[in-house]
Amino acid sequence: MTLLSFKENKKNLRESESWFRDGLYEKALDGFKSVLEASEDTLMYANIGYCYQKLEQYELAYQAFQTFVDRWPFKTHGWKAMAYCAYELEEYRKMERCALMAIKWDRDLKKDDDEYAWQQLTIAQFLLNKPQNCLNSAWHTLALNPRNSYVKYY
């Protein structure tokens, strides 16, 4: 990539991020795809996934996040976003697997436990009719945030 195309690509990225913040998700999606095509920056798959998520195209979002975590498995936001997509697609086994992967990577990287990943795990296990697992995950989530209303519901 030449210096000029690098600067142009950086400008396109900033514009796409702005469009996303402004709720112009289709425009942002096109922009992020353009940046990916020009730079082969695989981090763009997460941005593309978030656009598809906002557009409620969960299968395409899931696929974009899958490509993202294939390259960047330690980026736990990708796993959590995939878990959310799996929930929307009613693919609860996938949801559980993605939440577990987010938790695994947080622990491998010696990060604090993430309430959202544990919340997703609780919901998936409830929907998969795994009552003991669900209770254990729920207690862990509530230890992280006693006011988590999602987990209290399940």
PDB file of C-alpha atoms in Angstrom:
ATOM      1  CA  MET A   1       0.000   0.000   0.000  1.00  0.00           C
ATOM      2  CA  THR A   2       1.408   3.411  -0.938  1.00  0.00           C
ATOM      3  CA  LEU A   3       1.540   6.318   1.488  1.00  0.00           C
ATOM      4  CA  LEU A   4      -1.252   8.057  -0.404  1.00  0.00           C
ATOM      5  CA  SER A   5      -3.499   4.983  -0.327  1.00  0.00           C
ATOM      6  CA  PHE A   6      -2.638   4.481   3.357  1.00  0.00           C
ATOM      7  CA  LYS A   7      -3.805   8.027   4.143  1.00  0.00           C
ATOM      8  CA  GLU A   8      -6.928   7.567   2.022  1.00  0.00           C
ATOM      9  CA  ASN A   9      -7.699   4.276   3.767  1.00  0.00           C
ATOM     10  CA  LYS A  10      -7.238   5.889   7.183  1.00  0.00           C
ATOM     11  CA  LYS A  11      -9.639   8.654   6.123  1.00  0.00           C
ATOM     12  CA  ASN A  12     -12.155   6.011   4.947  1.00  0.00           C
ATOM     13  CA  LEU A  13     -11.844   4.235   8.292  1.00  0.00           C
ATOM     14  CA  ARG A  14     -12.510   7.437  10.257  1.00  0.00           C
ATOM     15  CA  GLU A  15     -15.530   8.210   8.049  1.00  0.00           C
ATOM     16  CA  SER A  16     -16.887   4.700   8.485  1.00  0.00           C
ATOM     17  CA  GLU A  17     -16.490   4.904  12.269  1.00  0.00           C
ATOM     18  CA  SER A  18     -18.335   8.226  12.228  1.00  0.00           C
ATOM     19  CA  TRP A  19     -21.160   6.783  10.136  1.00  0.00           C
ATOM     20  CA  PHE A  20     -21.448   3.883  12.569  1.00  0.00           C
ATOM     21  CA  ARG A  21     -21.652   6.271  15.552  1.00  0.00           C
ATOM     22  CA  ASP A  22     -24.329   8.249  13.686  1.00  0.00           C
ATOM     23  CA  GLY A  23     -26.413   5.108  13.083  1.00  0.00           C
ATOM     24  CA  LEU A  24     -25.709   4.972   9.347  1.00  0.00           C
ATOM     25  CA  TYR A  25     -24.944   1.268   9.514  1.00  0.00           C
ATOM     26  CA  GLU A  26     -25.276   0.385   5.819  1.00  0.00           C
ATOM     27  CA  LYS A  27     -22.974   3.243   4.853  1.00  0.00           C
ATOM     28  CA  ALA A  28     -20.528   2.243   7.604  1.00  0.00           C
ATOM     29  CA  LEU A  29     -20.681  -1.377   6.443  1.00  0.00           C
ATOM     30  CA  ASP A  30     -19.753  -0.397   2.910  1.00  0.00           C
ATOM     31  CA  GLY A  31     -16.940   1.766   4.259  1.00  0.00           C
ATOM     32  CA  PHE A  32     -15.498  -0.956   6.480  1.00  0.00           C
ATOM     33  CA  LYS A  33     -15.665  -3.436   3.592  1.00  0.00           C
ATOM     34  CA  SER A  34     -13.776  -0.939   1.450  1.00  0.00           C
ATOM     35  CA  VAL A  35     -11.097  -0.522   4.118  1.00  0.00           C
ATOM     36  CA  LEU A  36     -10.792  -4.321   4.428  1.00  0.00           C
ATOM     37  CA  GLU A  37     -10.463  -4.722   0.677  1.00  0.00           C
ATOM     38  CA  ALA A  38      -7.814  -1.998   0.408  1.00  0.00           C
ATOM     39  CA  SER A  39      -5.745  -2.947   3.425  1.00  0.00           C
ATOM     40  CA  GLU A  40      -6.511  -6.599   4.178  1.00  0.00           C
ATOM     41  CA  ASP A  41      -6.769  -5.482   7.821  1.00  0.00           C
ATOM     42  CA  THR A  42      -8.584  -8.429   9.379  1.00  0.00           C
ATOM     43  CA  LEU A  43      -9.551  -6.303  12.380  1.00  0.00           C
ATOM     44  CA  MET A  44     -12.210  -4.848  10.055  1.00  0.00           C
ATOM     45  CA  TYR A  45     -14.193  -8.078  10.346  1.00  0.00           C
ATOM     46  CA  ALA A  46     -15.251  -7.024  13.844  1.00  0.00           C
ATOM     47  CA  ASN A  47     -16.486  -3.651  12.552  1.00  0.00           C
ATOM     48  CA  ILE A  48     -18.301  -5.416   9.719  1.00  0.00           C
ATOM     49  CA  GLY A  49     -19.861  -7.808  12.244  1.00  0.00           C
ATOM     50  CA  TYR A  50     -21.094  -4.946  14.422  1.00  0.00           C
ATOM     51  CA  CYS A  51     -22.696  -3.296  11.380  1.00  0.00           C
ATOM     52  CA  TYR A  52     -24.490  -6.504  10.467  1.00  0.00           C
ATOM     53  CA  GLN A  53     -25.562  -6.858  14.096  1.00  0.00           C
ATOM     54  CA  LYS A  54     -27.087  -3.372  14.089  1.00  0.00           C
ATOM     55  CA  LEU A  55     -28.820  -4.219  10.808  1.00  0.00           C
ATOM     56  CA  GLU A  56     -30.192  -7.374  12.496  1.00  0.00           C
ATOM     57  CA  GLN A  57     -28.469  -9.603   9.956  1.00  0.00           C
ATOM     58  CA  TYR A  58     -27.247 -11.990  12.625  1.00  0.00           C
ATOM     59  CA  GLU A  59     -26.057 -14.837  10.403  1.00  0.00           C
ATOM     60  CA  LEU A  60     -23.787 -12.474   8.453  1.00  0.00           C
ATOM     61  CA  ALA A  61     -22.669 -10.854  11.700  1.00  0.00           C
ATOM     62  CA  TYR A  62     -21.841 -14.259  13.191  1.00  0.00           C
ATOM     63  CA  GLN A  63     -19.804 -15.157  10.092  1.00  0.00           C
ATOM     64  CA  ALA A  64     -17.874 -11.876  10.228  1.00  0.00           C
ATOM     65  CA  PHE A  65     -17.091 -12.359  13.925  1.00  0.00           C
ATOM     66  CA  GLN A  66     -16.074 -15.979  13.257  1.00  0.00           C
ATOM     67  CA  THR A  67     -13.550 -14.758  10.688  1.00  0.00           C
ATOM     68  CA  PHE A  68     -12.376 -12.159  13.201  1.00  0.00           C
ATOM     69  CA  VAL A  69     -11.822 -14.638  16.062  1.00  0.00           C
ATOM     70  CA  ASP A  70     -10.185 -17.137  13.717  1.00  0.00           C
ATOM     71  CA  ARG A  71      -7.440 -14.535  13.279  1.00  0.00           C
ATOM     72  CA  TRP A  72      -7.657 -12.814  16.674  1.00  0.00           C
ATOM     73  CA  PRO A  73      -8.952 -15.431  19.163  1.00  0.00           C
ATOM     74  CA  PHE A  74      -7.772 -13.478  22.211  1.00  0.00           C
ATOM     75  CA  LYS A  75     -10.015 -10.492  21.327  1.00  0.00           C
ATOM     76  CA  THR A  76     -12.859 -11.508  23.601  1.00  0.00           C
ATOM     77  CA  HIS A  77     -15.299  -8.896  22.335  1.00  0.00           C
ATOM     78  CA  GLY A  78     -15.529 -10.997  19.153  1.00  0.00           C
ATOM     79  CA  TRP A  79     -16.555 -14.084  21.123  1.00  0.00           C
ATOM     80  CA  LYS A  80     -19.125 -12.099  23.116  1.00  0.00           C
ATOM     81  CA  ALA A  81     -20.565 -10.560  19.943  1.00  0.00           C
ATOM     82  CA  MET A  82     -20.794 -14.048  18.412  1.00  0.00           C
ATOM     83  CA  ALA A  83     -22.622 -15.278  21.512  1.00  0.00           C
ATOM     84  CA  TYR A  84     -25.157 -12.482  21.136  1.00  0.00           C
ATOM     85  CA  CYS A  85     -25.673 -13.342  17.444  1.00  0.00           C
ATOM     86  CA  ALA A  86     -26.089 -17.013  18.329  1.00  0.00           C
ATOM     87  CA  TYR A  87     -28.749 -16.014  20.866  1.00  0.00           C
ATOM     88  CA  GLU A  88     -30.639 -14.063  18.202  1.00  0.00           C
ATOM     89  CA  LEU A  89     -30.334 -17.052  15.848  1.00  0.00           C
ATOM     90  CA  GLU A  90     -31.564 -19.384  18.623  1.00  0.00           C
ATOM     91  CA  GLU A  91     -28.324 -21.367  18.356  1.00  0.00           C
ATOM     92  CA  TYR A  92     -27.857 -21.829  22.090  1.00  0.00           C
ATOM     93  CA  ARG A  93     -25.048 -24.394  21.912  1.00  0.00           C
ATOM     94  CA  LYS A  94     -23.045 -21.925  19.838  1.00  0.00           C
ATOM     95  CA  MET A  95     -23.940 -19.200  22.314  1.00  0.00           C
ATOM     96  CA  GLU A  96     -22.648 -21.306  25.196  1.00  0.00           C
ATOM     97  CA  ARG A  97     -19.437 -22.187  23.315  1.00  0.00           C
ATOM     98  CA  CYS A  98     -18.740 -18.539  22.454  1.00  0.00           C
ATOM     99  CA  ALA A  99     -19.344 -17.360  26.018  1.00  0.00           C
ATOM    100  CA  LEU A 100     -17.024 -20.099  27.302  1.00  0.00           C
ATOM    101  CA  MET A 101     -14.340 -19.037  24.807  1.00  0.00           C
ATOM    102  CA  ALA A 102     -14.589 -15.412  25.975  1.00  0.00           C
ATOM    103  CA  ILE A 103     -14.219 -16.553  29.581  1.00  0.00           C
ATOM    104  CA  LYS A 104     -11.316 -18.871  28.668  1.00  0.00           C
ATOM    105  CA  TRP A 105      -9.393 -16.111  26.895  1.00  0.00           C
ATOM    106  CA  ASP A 106     -10.012 -13.628  29.703  1.00  0.00           C
ATOM    107  CA  ARG A 107      -8.580 -16.144  32.141  1.00  0.00           C
ATOM    108  CA  ASP A 108      -5.677 -17.118  29.856  1.00  0.00           C
ATOM    109  CA  LEU A 109      -4.783 -13.442  29.555  1.00  0.00           C
ATOM    110  CA  LYS A 110      -5.164 -13.007  33.321  1.00  0.00           C
ATOM    111  CA  LYS A 111      -7.956 -10.473  32.898  1.00  0.00           C
ATOM    112  CA  ASP A 112     -10.736  -9.986  35.403  1.00  0.00           C
ATOM    113  CA  ASP A 113     -13.855 -12.045  34.778  1.00  0.00           C
ATOM    114  CA  ASP A 114     -16.277 -10.239  32.501  1.00  0.00           C
ATOM    115  CA  GLU A 115     -19.836  -9.991  33.736  1.00  0.00           C
ATOM    116  CA  TYR A 116     -21.318  -9.957  30.226  1.00  0.00           C
ATOM    117  CA  ALA A 117     -19.614 -13.206  29.172  1.00  0.00           C
ATOM    118  CA  TRP A 118     -20.853 -14.910  32.339  1.00  0.00           C
ATOM    119  CA  GLN A 119     -24.333 -13.476  31.809  1.00  0.00           C
ATOM    120  CA  GLN A 120     -24.386 -14.908  28.289  1.00  0.00           C
ATOM    121  CA  LEU A 121     -23.207 -18.255  29.597  1.00  0.00           C
ATOM    122  CA  THR A 122     -25.997 -18.266  32.201  1.00  0.00           C
ATOM    123  CA  ILE A 123     -28.654 -17.496  29.592  1.00  0.00           C
ATOM    124  CA  ALA A 124     -27.341 -20.131  27.175  1.00  0.00           C
ATOM    125  CA  GLN A 125     -27.272 -22.802  29.876  1.00  0.00           C
ATOM    126  CA  PHE A 126     -30.793 -21.898  30.951  1.00  0.00           C
ATOM    127  CA  LEU A 127     -32.029 -22.174  27.362  1.00  0.00           C
ATOM    128  CA  LEU A 128     -30.166 -25.484  26.953  1.00  0.00           C
ATOM    129  CA  ASN A 129     -31.910 -26.824  30.076  1.00  0.00           C
ATOM    130  CA  LYS A 130     -28.708 -27.244  32.075  1.00  0.00           C
ATOM    131  CA  PRO A 131     -30.031 -26.174  35.480  1.00  0.00           C
ATOM    132  CA  GLN A 132     -26.976 -26.896  37.630  1.00  0.00           C
ATOM    133  CA  ASN A 133     -24.573 -25.258  35.190  1.00  0.00           C
ATOM    134  CA  CYS A 134     -26.954 -22.328  34.859  1.00  0.00           C
ATOM    135  CA  LEU A 135     -27.124 -21.854  38.631  1.00  0.00           C
ATOM    136  CA  ASN A 136     -23.342 -21.977  38.963  1.00  0.00           C
ATOM    137  CA  SER A 137     -22.893 -19.420  36.177  1.00  0.00           C
ATOM    138  CA  ALA A 138     -25.655 -17.234  37.611  1.00  0.00           C
ATOM    139  CA  TRP A 139     -24.045 -17.199  41.056  1.00  0.00           C
ATOM    140  CA  HIS A 140     -20.712 -16.266  39.487  1.00  0.00           C
ATOM    141  CA  THR A 141     -22.334 -13.465  37.467  1.00  0.00           C
ATOM    142  CA  LEU A 142     -24.107 -12.132  40.547  1.00  0.00           C
ATOM    143  CA  ALA A 143     -20.833 -12.199  42.469  1.00  0.00           C
ATOM    144  CA  LEU A 144     -19.442  -9.900  39.760  1.00  0.00           C
ATOM    145  CA  ASN A 145     -22.514  -7.644  39.835  1.00  0.00           C
ATOM    146  CA  PRO A 146     -25.264  -8.312  42.380  1.00  0.00           C
ATOM    147  CA  ARG A 147     -27.636  -6.038  40.432  1.00  0.00           C
ATOM    148  CA  ASN A 148     -27.444  -7.941  37.123  1.00  0.00           C
ATOM    149  CA  SER A 149     -31.141  -8.042  36.250  1.00  0.00           C
ATOM    150  CA  TYR A 150     -30.739 -10.418  33.305  1.00  0.00           C
ATOM    151  CA  VAL A 151     -29.298 -13.168  35.459  1.00  0.00           C
ATOM    152  CA  LYS A 152     -31.835 -12.554  38.209  1.00  0.00           C
ATOM    153  CA  TYR A 153     -34.546 -13.178  35.617  1.00  0.00           C
ATOM    154  CA  TYR A 154     -33.123 -16.574  34.661  1.00  0.00           C
TER     155      TYR A 154
END
